[in-house]
Coordinates of C-alpha atoms in Angstrom, one line a residue:
X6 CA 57.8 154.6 41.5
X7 CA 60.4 155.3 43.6
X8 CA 59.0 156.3 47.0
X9 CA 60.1 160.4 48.4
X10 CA 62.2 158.8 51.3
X11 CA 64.5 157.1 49.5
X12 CA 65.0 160.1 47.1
X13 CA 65.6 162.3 50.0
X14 CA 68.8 160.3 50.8
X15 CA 70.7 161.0 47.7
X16 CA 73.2 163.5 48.3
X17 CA 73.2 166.8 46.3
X18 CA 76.3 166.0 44.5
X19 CA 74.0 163.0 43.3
X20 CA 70.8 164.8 42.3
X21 CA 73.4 167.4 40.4
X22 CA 75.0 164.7 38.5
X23 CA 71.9 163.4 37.7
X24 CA 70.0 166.1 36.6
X25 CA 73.0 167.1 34.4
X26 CA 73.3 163.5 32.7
X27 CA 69.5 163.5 32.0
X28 CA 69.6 166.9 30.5
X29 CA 71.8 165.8 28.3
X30 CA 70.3 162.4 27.4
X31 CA 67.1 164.1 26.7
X32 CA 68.9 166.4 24.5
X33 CA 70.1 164.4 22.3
X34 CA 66.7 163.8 21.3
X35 CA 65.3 167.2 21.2
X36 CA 68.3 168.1 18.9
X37 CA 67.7 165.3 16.7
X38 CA 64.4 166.5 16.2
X39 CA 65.1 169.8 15.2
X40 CA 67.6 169.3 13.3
X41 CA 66.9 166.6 10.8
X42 CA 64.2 168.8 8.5
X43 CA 66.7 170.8 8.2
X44 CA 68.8 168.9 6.1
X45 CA 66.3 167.5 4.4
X46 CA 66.8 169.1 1.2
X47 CA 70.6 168.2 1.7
X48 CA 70.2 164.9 1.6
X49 CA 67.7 164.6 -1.1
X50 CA 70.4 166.3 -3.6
X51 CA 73.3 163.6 -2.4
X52 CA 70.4 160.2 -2.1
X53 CA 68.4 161.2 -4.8
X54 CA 65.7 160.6 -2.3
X55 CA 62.7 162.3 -3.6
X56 CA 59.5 163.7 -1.4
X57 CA 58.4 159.5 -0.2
X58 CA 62.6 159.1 0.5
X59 CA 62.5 162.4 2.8
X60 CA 59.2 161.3 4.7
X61 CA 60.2 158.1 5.5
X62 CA 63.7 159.4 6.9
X63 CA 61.6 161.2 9.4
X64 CA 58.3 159.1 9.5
X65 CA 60.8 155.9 9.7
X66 CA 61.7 157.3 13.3
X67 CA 58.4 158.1 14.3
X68 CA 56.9 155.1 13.5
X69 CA 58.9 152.9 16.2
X70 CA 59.5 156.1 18.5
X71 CA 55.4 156.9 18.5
X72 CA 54.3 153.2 18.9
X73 CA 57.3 152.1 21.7
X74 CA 57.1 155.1 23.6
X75 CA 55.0 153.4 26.5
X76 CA 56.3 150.2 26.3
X77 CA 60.2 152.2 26.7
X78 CA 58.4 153.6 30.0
X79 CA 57.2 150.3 31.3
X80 CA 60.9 148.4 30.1
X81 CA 62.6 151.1 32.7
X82 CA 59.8 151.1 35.9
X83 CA 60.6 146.9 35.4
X84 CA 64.1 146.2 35.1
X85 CA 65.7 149.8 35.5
X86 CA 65.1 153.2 34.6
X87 CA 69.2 153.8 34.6
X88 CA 69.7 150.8 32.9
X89 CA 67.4 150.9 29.7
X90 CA 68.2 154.5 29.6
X91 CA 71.7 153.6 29.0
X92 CA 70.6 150.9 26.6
X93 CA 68.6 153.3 24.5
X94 CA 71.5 156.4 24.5
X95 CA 74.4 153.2 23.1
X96 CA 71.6 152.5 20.5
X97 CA 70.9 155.9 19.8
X98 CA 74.4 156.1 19.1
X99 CA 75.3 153.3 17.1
X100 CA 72.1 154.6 14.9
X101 CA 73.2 158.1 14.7
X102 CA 77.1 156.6 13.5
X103 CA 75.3 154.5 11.3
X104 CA 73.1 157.2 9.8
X105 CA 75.8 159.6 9.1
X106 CA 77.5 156.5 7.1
X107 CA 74.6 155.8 4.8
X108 CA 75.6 155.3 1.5
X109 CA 72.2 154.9 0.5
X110 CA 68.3 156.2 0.8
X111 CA 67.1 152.5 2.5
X112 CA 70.8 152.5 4.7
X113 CA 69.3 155.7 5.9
X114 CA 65.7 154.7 7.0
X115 CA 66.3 151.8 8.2
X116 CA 69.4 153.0 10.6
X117 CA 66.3 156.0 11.2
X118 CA 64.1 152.7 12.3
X119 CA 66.6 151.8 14.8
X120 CA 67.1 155.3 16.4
X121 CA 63.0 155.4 16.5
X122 CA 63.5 152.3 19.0
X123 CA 67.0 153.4 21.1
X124 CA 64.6 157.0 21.2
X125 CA 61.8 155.3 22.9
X126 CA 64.6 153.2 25.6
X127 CA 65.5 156.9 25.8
X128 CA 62.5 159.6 26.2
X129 CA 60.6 158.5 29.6
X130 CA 63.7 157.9 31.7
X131 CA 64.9 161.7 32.0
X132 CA 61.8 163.1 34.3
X133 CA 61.5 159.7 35.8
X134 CA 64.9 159.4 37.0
X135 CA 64.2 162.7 38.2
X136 CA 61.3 162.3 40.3
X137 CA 63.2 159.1 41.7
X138 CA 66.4 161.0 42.7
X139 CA 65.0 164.3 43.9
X140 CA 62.1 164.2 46.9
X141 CA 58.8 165.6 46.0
X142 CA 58.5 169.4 46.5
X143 CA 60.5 172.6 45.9
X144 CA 63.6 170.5 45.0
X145 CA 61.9 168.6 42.5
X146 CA 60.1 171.1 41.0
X147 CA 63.6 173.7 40.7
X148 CA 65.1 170.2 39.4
X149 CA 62.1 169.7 36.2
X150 CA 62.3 173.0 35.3
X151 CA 65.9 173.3 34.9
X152 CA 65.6 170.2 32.6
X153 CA 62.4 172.1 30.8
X154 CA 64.5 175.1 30.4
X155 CA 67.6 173.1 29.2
X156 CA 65.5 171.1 26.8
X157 CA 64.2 174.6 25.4
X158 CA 67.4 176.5 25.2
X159 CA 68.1 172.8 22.9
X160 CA 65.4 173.5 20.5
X161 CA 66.4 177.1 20.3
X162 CA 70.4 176.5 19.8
X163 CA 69.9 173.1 17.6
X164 CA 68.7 174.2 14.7
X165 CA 71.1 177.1 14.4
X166 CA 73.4 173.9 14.9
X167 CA 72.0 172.2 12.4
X168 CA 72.0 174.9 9.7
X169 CA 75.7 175.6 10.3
X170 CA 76.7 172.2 9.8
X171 CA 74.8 171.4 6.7
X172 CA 76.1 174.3 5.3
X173 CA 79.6 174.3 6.5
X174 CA 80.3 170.6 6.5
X175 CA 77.7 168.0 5.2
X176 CA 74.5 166.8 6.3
X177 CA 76.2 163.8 7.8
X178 CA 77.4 165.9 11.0
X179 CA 73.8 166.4 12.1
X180 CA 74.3 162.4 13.1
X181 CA 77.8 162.8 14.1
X182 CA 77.3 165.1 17.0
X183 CA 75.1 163.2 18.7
X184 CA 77.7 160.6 19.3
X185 CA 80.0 162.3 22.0
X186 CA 77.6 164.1 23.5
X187 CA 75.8 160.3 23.7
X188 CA 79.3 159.3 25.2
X189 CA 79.5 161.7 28.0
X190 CA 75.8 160.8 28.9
X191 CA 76.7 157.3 29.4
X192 CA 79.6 157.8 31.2
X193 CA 77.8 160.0 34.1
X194 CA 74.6 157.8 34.2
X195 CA 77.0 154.6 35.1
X196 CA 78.9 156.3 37.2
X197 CA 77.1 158.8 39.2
X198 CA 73.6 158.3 38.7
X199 CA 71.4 155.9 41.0
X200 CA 69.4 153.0 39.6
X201 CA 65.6 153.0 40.8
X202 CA 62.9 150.8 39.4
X203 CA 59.3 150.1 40.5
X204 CA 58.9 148.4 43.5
X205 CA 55.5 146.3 42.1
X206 CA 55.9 147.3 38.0
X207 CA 53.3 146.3 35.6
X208 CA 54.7 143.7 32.9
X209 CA 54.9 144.9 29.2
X210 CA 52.6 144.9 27.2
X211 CA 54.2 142.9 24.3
X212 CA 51.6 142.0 21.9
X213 CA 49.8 146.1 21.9
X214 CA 53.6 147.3 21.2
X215 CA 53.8 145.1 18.3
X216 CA 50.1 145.9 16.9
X217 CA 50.5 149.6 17.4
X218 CA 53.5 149.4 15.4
X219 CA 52.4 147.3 12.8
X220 CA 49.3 149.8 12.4
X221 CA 51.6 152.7 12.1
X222 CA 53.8 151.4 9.9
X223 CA 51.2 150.3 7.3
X224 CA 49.5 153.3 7.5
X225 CA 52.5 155.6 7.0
X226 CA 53.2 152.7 4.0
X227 CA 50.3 153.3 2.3
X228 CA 49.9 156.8 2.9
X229 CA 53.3 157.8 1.6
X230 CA 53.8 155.0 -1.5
X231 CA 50.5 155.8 -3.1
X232 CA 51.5 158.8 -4.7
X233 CA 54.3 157.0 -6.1
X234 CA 53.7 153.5 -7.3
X235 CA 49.9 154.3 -7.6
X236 CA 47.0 154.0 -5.2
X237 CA 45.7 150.9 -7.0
X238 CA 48.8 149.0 -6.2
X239 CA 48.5 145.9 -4.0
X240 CA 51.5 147.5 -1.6
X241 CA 50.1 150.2 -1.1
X242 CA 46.3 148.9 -0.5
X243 CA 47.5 145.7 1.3
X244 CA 49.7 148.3 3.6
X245 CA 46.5 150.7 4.6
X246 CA 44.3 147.7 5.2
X247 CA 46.4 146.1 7.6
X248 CA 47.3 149.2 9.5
X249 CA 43.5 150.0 9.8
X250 CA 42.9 146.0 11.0
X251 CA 46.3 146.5 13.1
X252 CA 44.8 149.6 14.7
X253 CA 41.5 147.5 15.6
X254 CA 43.2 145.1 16.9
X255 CA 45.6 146.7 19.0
X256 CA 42.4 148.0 20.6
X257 CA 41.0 145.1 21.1
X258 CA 44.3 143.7 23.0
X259 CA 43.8 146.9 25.5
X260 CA 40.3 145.8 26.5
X261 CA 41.0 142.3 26.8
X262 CA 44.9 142.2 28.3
X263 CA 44.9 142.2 32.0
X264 CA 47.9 144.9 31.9
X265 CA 47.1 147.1 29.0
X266 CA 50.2 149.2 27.7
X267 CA 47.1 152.1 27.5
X268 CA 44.0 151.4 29.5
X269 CA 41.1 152.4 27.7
X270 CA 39.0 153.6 31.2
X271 CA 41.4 156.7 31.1
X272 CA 39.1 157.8 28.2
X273 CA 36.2 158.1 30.4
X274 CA 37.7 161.0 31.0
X275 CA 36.3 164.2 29.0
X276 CA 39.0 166.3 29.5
X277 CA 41.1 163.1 28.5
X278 CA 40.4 162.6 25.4
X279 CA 39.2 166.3 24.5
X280 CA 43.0 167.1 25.3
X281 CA 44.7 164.6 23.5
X282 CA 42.0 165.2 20.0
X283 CA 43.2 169.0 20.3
X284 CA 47.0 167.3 20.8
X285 CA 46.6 165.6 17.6
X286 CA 45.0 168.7 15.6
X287 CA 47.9 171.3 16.4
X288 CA 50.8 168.9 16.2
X289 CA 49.5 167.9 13.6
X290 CA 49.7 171.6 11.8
X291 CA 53.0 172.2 13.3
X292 CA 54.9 169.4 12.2
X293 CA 53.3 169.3 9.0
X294 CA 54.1 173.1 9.0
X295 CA 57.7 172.5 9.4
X296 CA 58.3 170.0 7.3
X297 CA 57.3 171.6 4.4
X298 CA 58.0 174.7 5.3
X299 CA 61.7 174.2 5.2
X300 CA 62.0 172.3 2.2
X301 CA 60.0 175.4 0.7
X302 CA 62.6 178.0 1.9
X303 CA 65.3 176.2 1.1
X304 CA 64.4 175.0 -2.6
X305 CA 62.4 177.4 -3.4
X306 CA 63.0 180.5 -2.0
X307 CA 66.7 179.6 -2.0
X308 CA 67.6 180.1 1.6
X309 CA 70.7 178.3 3.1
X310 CA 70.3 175.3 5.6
X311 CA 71.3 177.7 8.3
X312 CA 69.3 180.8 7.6
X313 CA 66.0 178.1 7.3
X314 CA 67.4 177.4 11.4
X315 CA 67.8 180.9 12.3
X316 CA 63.6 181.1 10.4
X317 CA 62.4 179.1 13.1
X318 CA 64.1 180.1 16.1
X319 CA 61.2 183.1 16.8
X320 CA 58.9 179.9 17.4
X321 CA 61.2 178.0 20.2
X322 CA 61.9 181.5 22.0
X323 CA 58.6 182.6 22.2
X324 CA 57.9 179.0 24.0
X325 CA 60.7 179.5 26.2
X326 CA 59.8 183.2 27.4
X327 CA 55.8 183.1 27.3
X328 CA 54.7 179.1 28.2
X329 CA 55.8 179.2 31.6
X330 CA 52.9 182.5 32.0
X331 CA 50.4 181.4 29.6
X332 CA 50.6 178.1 31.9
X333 CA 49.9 179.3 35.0
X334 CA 47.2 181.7 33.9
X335 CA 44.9 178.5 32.2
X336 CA 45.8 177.4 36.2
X337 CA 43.8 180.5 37.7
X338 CA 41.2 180.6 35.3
X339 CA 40.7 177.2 33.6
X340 CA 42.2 175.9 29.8
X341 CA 39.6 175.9 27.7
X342 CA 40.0 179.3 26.5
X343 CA 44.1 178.9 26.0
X344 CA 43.9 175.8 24.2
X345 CA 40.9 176.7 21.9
X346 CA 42.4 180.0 21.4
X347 CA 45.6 178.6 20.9
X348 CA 44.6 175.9 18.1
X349 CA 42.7 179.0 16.5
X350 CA 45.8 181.0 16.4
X351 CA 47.8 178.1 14.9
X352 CA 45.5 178.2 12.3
X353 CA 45.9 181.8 11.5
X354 CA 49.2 181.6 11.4
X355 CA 49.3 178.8 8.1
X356 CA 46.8 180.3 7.0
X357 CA 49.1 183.3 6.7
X358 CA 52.0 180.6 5.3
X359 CA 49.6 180.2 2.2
X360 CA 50.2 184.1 1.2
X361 CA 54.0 182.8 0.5
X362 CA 55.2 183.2 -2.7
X363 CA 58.9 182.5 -4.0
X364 CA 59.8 186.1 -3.8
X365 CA 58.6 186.8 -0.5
X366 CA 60.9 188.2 2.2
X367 CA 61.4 187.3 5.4
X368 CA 60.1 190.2 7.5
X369 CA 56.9 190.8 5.9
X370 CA 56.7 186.8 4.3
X371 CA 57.6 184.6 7.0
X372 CA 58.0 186.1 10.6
X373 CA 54.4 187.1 10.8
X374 CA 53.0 184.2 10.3
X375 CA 55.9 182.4 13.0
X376 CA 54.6 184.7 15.0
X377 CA 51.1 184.3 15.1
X378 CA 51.8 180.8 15.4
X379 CA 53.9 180.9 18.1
X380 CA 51.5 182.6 20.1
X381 CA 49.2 179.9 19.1
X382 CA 51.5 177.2 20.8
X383 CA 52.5 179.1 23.6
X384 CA 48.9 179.5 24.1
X385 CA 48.0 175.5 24.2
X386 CA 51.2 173.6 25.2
X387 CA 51.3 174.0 28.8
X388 CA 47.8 174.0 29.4
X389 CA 47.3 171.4 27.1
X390 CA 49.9 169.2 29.1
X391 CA 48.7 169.8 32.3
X392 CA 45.4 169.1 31.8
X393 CA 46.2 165.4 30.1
X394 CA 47.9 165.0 33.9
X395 CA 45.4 166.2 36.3
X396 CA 42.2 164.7 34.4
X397 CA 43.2 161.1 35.3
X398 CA 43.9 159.3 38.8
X399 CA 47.5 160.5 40.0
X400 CA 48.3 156.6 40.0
X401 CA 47.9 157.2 36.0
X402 CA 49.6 160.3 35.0
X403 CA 52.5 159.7 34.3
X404 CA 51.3 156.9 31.3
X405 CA 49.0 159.9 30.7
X406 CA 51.8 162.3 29.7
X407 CA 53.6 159.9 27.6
X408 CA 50.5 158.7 25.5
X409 CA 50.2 162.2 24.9
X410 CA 53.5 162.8 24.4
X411 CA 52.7 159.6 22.0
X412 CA 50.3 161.4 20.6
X413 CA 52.1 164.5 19.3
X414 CA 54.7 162.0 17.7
X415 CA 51.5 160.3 15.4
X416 CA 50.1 163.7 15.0
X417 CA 53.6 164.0 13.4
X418 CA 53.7 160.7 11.1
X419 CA 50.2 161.3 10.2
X420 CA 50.6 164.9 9.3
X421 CA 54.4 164.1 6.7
X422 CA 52.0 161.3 5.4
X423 CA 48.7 163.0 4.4
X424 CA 50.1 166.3 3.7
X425 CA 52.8 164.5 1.5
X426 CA 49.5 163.1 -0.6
X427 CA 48.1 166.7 -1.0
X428 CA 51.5 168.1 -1.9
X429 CA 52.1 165.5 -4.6
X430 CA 48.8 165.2 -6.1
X431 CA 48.6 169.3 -6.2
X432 CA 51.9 169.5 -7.7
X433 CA 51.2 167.5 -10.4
X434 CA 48.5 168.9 -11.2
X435 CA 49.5 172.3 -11.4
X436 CA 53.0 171.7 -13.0
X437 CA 51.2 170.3 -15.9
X438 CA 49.0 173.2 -16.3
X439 CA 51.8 175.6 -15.9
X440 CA 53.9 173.6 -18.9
X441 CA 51.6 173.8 -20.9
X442 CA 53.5 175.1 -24.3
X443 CA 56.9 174.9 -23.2
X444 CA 59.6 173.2 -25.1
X445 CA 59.6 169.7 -22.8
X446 CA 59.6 165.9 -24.1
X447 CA 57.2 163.6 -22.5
X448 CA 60.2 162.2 -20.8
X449 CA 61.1 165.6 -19.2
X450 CA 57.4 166.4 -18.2
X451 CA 57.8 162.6 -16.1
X452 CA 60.7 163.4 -14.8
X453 CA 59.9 166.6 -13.4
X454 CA 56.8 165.6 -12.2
X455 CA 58.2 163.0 -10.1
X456 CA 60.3 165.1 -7.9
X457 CA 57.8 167.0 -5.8
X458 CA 59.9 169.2 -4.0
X459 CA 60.8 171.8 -5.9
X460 CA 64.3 170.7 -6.1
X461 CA 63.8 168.9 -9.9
X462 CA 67.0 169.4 -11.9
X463 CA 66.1 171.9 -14.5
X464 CA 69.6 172.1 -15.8
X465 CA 69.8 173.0 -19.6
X466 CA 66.1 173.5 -19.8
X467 CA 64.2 177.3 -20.5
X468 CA 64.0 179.3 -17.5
X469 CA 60.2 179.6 -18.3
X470 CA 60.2 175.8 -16.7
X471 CA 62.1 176.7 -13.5
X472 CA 59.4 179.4 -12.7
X473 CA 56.8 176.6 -13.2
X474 CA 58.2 174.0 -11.2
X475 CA 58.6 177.0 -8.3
X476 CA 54.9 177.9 -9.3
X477 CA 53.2 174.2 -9.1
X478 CA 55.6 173.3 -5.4
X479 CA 53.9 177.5 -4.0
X480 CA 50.6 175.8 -4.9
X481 CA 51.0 172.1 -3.7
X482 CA 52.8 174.1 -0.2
X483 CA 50.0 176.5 0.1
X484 CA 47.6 173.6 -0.4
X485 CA 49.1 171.4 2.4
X486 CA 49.0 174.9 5.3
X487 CA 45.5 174.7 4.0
X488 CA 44.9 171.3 5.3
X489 CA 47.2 172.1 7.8
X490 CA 45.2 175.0 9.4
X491 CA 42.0 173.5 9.3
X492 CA 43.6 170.8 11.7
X493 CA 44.7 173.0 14.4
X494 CA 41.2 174.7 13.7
X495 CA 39.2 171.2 14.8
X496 CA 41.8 170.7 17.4
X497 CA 41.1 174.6 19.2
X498 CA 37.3 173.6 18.4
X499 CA 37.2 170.5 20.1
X500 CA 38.7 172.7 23.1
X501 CA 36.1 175.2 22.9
X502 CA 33.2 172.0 22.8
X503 CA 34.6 169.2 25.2
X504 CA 37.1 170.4 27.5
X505 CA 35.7 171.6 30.8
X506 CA 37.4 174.2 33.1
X507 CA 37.3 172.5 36.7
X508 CA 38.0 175.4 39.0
X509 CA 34.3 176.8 37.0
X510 CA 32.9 174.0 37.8
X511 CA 33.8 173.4 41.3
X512 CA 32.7 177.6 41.3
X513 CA 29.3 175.9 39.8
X514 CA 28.6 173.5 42.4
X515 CA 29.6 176.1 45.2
X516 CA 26.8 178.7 43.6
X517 CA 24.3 176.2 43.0
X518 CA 24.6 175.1 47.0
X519 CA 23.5 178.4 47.8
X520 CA 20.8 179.1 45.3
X521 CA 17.3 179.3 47.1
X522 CA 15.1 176.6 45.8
X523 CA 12.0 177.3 43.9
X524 CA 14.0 179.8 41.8
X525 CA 14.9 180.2 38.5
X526 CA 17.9 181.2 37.3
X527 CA 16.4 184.6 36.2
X528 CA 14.7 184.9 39.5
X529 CA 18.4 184.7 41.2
X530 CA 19.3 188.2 41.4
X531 CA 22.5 187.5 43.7
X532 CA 26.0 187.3 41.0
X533 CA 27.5 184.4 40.7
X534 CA 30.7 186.8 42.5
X535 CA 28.6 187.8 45.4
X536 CA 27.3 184.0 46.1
X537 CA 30.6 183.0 46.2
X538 CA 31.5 185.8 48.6
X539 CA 28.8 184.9 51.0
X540 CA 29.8 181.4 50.9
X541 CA 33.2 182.3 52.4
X542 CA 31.9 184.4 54.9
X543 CA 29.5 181.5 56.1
X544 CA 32.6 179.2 56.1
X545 CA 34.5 181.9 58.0
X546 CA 30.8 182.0 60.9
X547 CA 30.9 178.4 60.9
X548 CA 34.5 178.1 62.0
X549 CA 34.8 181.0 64.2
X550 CA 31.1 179.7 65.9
X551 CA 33.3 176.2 65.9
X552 CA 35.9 177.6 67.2
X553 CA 34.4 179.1 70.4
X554 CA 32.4 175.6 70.9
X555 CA 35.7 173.8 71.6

């Protein structure tokens, strides 16, 4: 890392060019991410691409931006955090160009792939170039939460972004803009922004990059062609049986490699793993959450691509007002109870989503439950981040934010894939029950059933089988917030059992110190307040009695 002297001789003309170039590197990505679900049912209608065609135009990206992500990091401490940075924004943009040209569903995904990649060149250099260019303390601080409050105002203003130009122009634009705003970052990170690099940086860790990928990808395979060519298929079971052996291996490379891309010792650490299990659990019900959730409003409901952006933006405010304060109160009192009782307020919230209904509006429908789970993430996100950092060495934490950060993105793949099971095995099912008597050939009945959506062309058809296409995708969507609250459930509950509060415990040790021995806890009549109030006034007698020694 780039040691605090050397930062503290950039100029401020420097540090201000920098910290504008890696705000808007960085958000290029955030809007990318917000805006894509959006368009979603967009692009369905023009590719024909069906519920497997929309999750592998996001899980595509995930797949190599999840599995890379620490291996990006590493590429930039080695050989240049400027330089690969650069590297992965040309990529990003040459992938963005190329997805707005897809003439075709594969086109797409695999141009997706690609960004996946340029995106993990691209995600850890922003608030390491940061830390290099601006010396530790007050500067560097001011300088991260300008970029956190940038990045925010993104995910607030991009999908109102989004929505207008799906609506207004064609989903094609959501690609589009990324490209000049790609082209000014460029420009200012080779022009005005400093190079640093790792003075002694650990090599990459090749052969756990490619394993991890190769276990997401045939998991996310398997996971998403099953409902489609069949479970029993030899794609689809040769797919989940070499991400599962993948996965072991990859595991087996980190014990054995001398410079492991994640070094399994970090899980020694309770809060550790505690943190990144709850991590997985509500990402897991907010991504699946949105997904769904805006293909619902818009083909279901009938909202536009833009009014589906304006839905979400109570979530990305609240995160922006209330994060920063819910943050530093799990610092005073500990995080266990913010991040349990954020995961169980994510779970009220979809569990709320599964009262929707195609009719519903969206005061009394859909911005209760936002809200409810909005609190719920404003609740666990900081805490949750800070205390992946400060339960590992210091030498660590910055691998430990981005596996976590790594984390949220397979919380992400895994939650498209599974839930996209549940929602096309329950809408199956219950479009079959509800067509039961109406006019439709065997052919129809296939035809409709394979479009899981709720988007199936019901042109010329009885409106009786409109309702029940809207009917069977209301049951297969509340099925999936089912599944999805009952994640962010187990991750609040794995909060409330593993994760331990360390000021509490250091407040512990302190009581215990002064506890008389021979005496049980009921026997103690002191509080545990008043203990700790007469071991600062001993303190304070021992230094003033030190004091007056010297």
């Amino acid at each position: 890392m780039q040691h605090t002297s050397e930062a503290a001789g950039h100029s401020p003309a420097t540090r201000q060019w920098t910290l504008v170039a890696t705000i808007l590197a960085s958000g290029v990505v955030f809007l990318d991410s917000t805006v894509v679900n959006l368009a979603l049912p967009s692009i369905d209608r023009q590719l024909d691409a069906g519920l497997s065609g929309l999750q592998w135009i996001v899980d595509g990206y995930l797949v190599t931006l999840a599995a890379l992500l620490i291996l990006g990091g590493s590429l930039g401490d080695r050989h240049g955090r400027r330089r690969v940075m650069v590297i992965g924004l040309v990529g990003f943009g040459l992938a963005s160009l190329a997805c707005g040209l897809a003439p075709s569903l594969p086109w797409l995904v695999g141009a997706r792939l690609v960004q996946g990649v340029a995106g993990a060149l691209m995600v850890p250099g922003s608030l390491a170039i940061l830390r290099a260019t601006f010396p530790e303390g007050e500067a560097r601080g001011k300088a991260i939460g300008q970029w956190s409050g940038w990045s925010g105002i993104t995910t607030v203003v991009g999908p109102l972004l989004g929505g207008w130009l799906v609506d207004a122009l064609s989903w094609r634009w959501i690609f589009f803009i990324n490209v000049p705003i790609i082209a000014l970052a460029v420009f200012m990170l080779a022009r005005r922004v400093p190079e640093s690099r790792d003075a002694a940086p650990a090599a990459p860790d090749w052969l756990g990059a490619a394993t991890i990928t190769l276990a997401l990808a045939g998991i996310a395979y398997g996971l998403i062609e099953g409902p489609v060519a069949g479970w029993d298929s030899p794609l689809v079971v040769g797919g989940l049986v070499v991400g599962v052996l993948a996965l072991a291996l990859f595991l087996l490379v980190e014990a054995r490699v001398r410079q492991p891309m994640v070094p399994l010792s970090l899980f020694g650490s309770r809060n550790f793993s505690a943190a990144n299990l709850t991590t997985l659990g509500v990402y897991f019900g907010l991504y699946g959450a949105t997904f769904f959730l805006v293909i619902y409003v818009q083909n279901v409901m009938g909202y536009s691509a833009l009014i589906a952006g304006l839905m979400l933006a109570p979530i990305s405010v609240m995160l922006l007002l209330f994060s920063p304060f819910l943050g530093r109160f799990a610092g005073r009192y500990g995080p266990r109870f913010f991040m349990a009782a954020g995961g169980l307020l994510c779970a009220l919230g979809l569990l709320a989503f599964t009262q929707l209904e195609p009719g519903s509006s969206y005061w009394t429908g859909l911005l209760p439950p936002l809200l409810i789970f909005g609190l719920g993430l404003c609740s666990t996100v900081a805490p949750l981040t800070n205390t992946v950092v400060s339960s590992v060495p210091d030498r660590h934490s910055g691998l430990a934010a981005a596996f976590n950060n790594a984390v949220s993105r397979v919380a992400a793949l895994l939650a498209i894939a599974l839930l996209g099971v549940v929602v096309s095995v329950t809408f199956g099912s219950a479009l079959e029950q509800r067509t039961v008597g109406l006019p439709l050939s065997a052919e129809e009945r296939a035809s409709l059933a394979q479009d899981p959506t709720g988007a199936a062309d019901v042109a010329g058809l009885p409106a009786a089988v409109q309702r029940a296409v809207d009917d069977a995708y209301t049951a297969a969507f509340r099925r999936a917030m089912l599944v999805a609250a009952l994640a962010a459930a187990l991750g609040g509950g794995v909060a409330v059992v593993a994760v331990r509060d360390p000021a509490r415990e250091q407040a512990s040790r302190r009581d215990a110190a002064f506890r008389p021995r021979g005496r049980g806890p009921s026997e103690y009549k002191q509080s545990r307040e008043t203990q700790y109030r007469k071991a600062q006034f001993m303190g304070r007698q021992r230094e003033s009695k030190h004091k007056r020694s010297r």
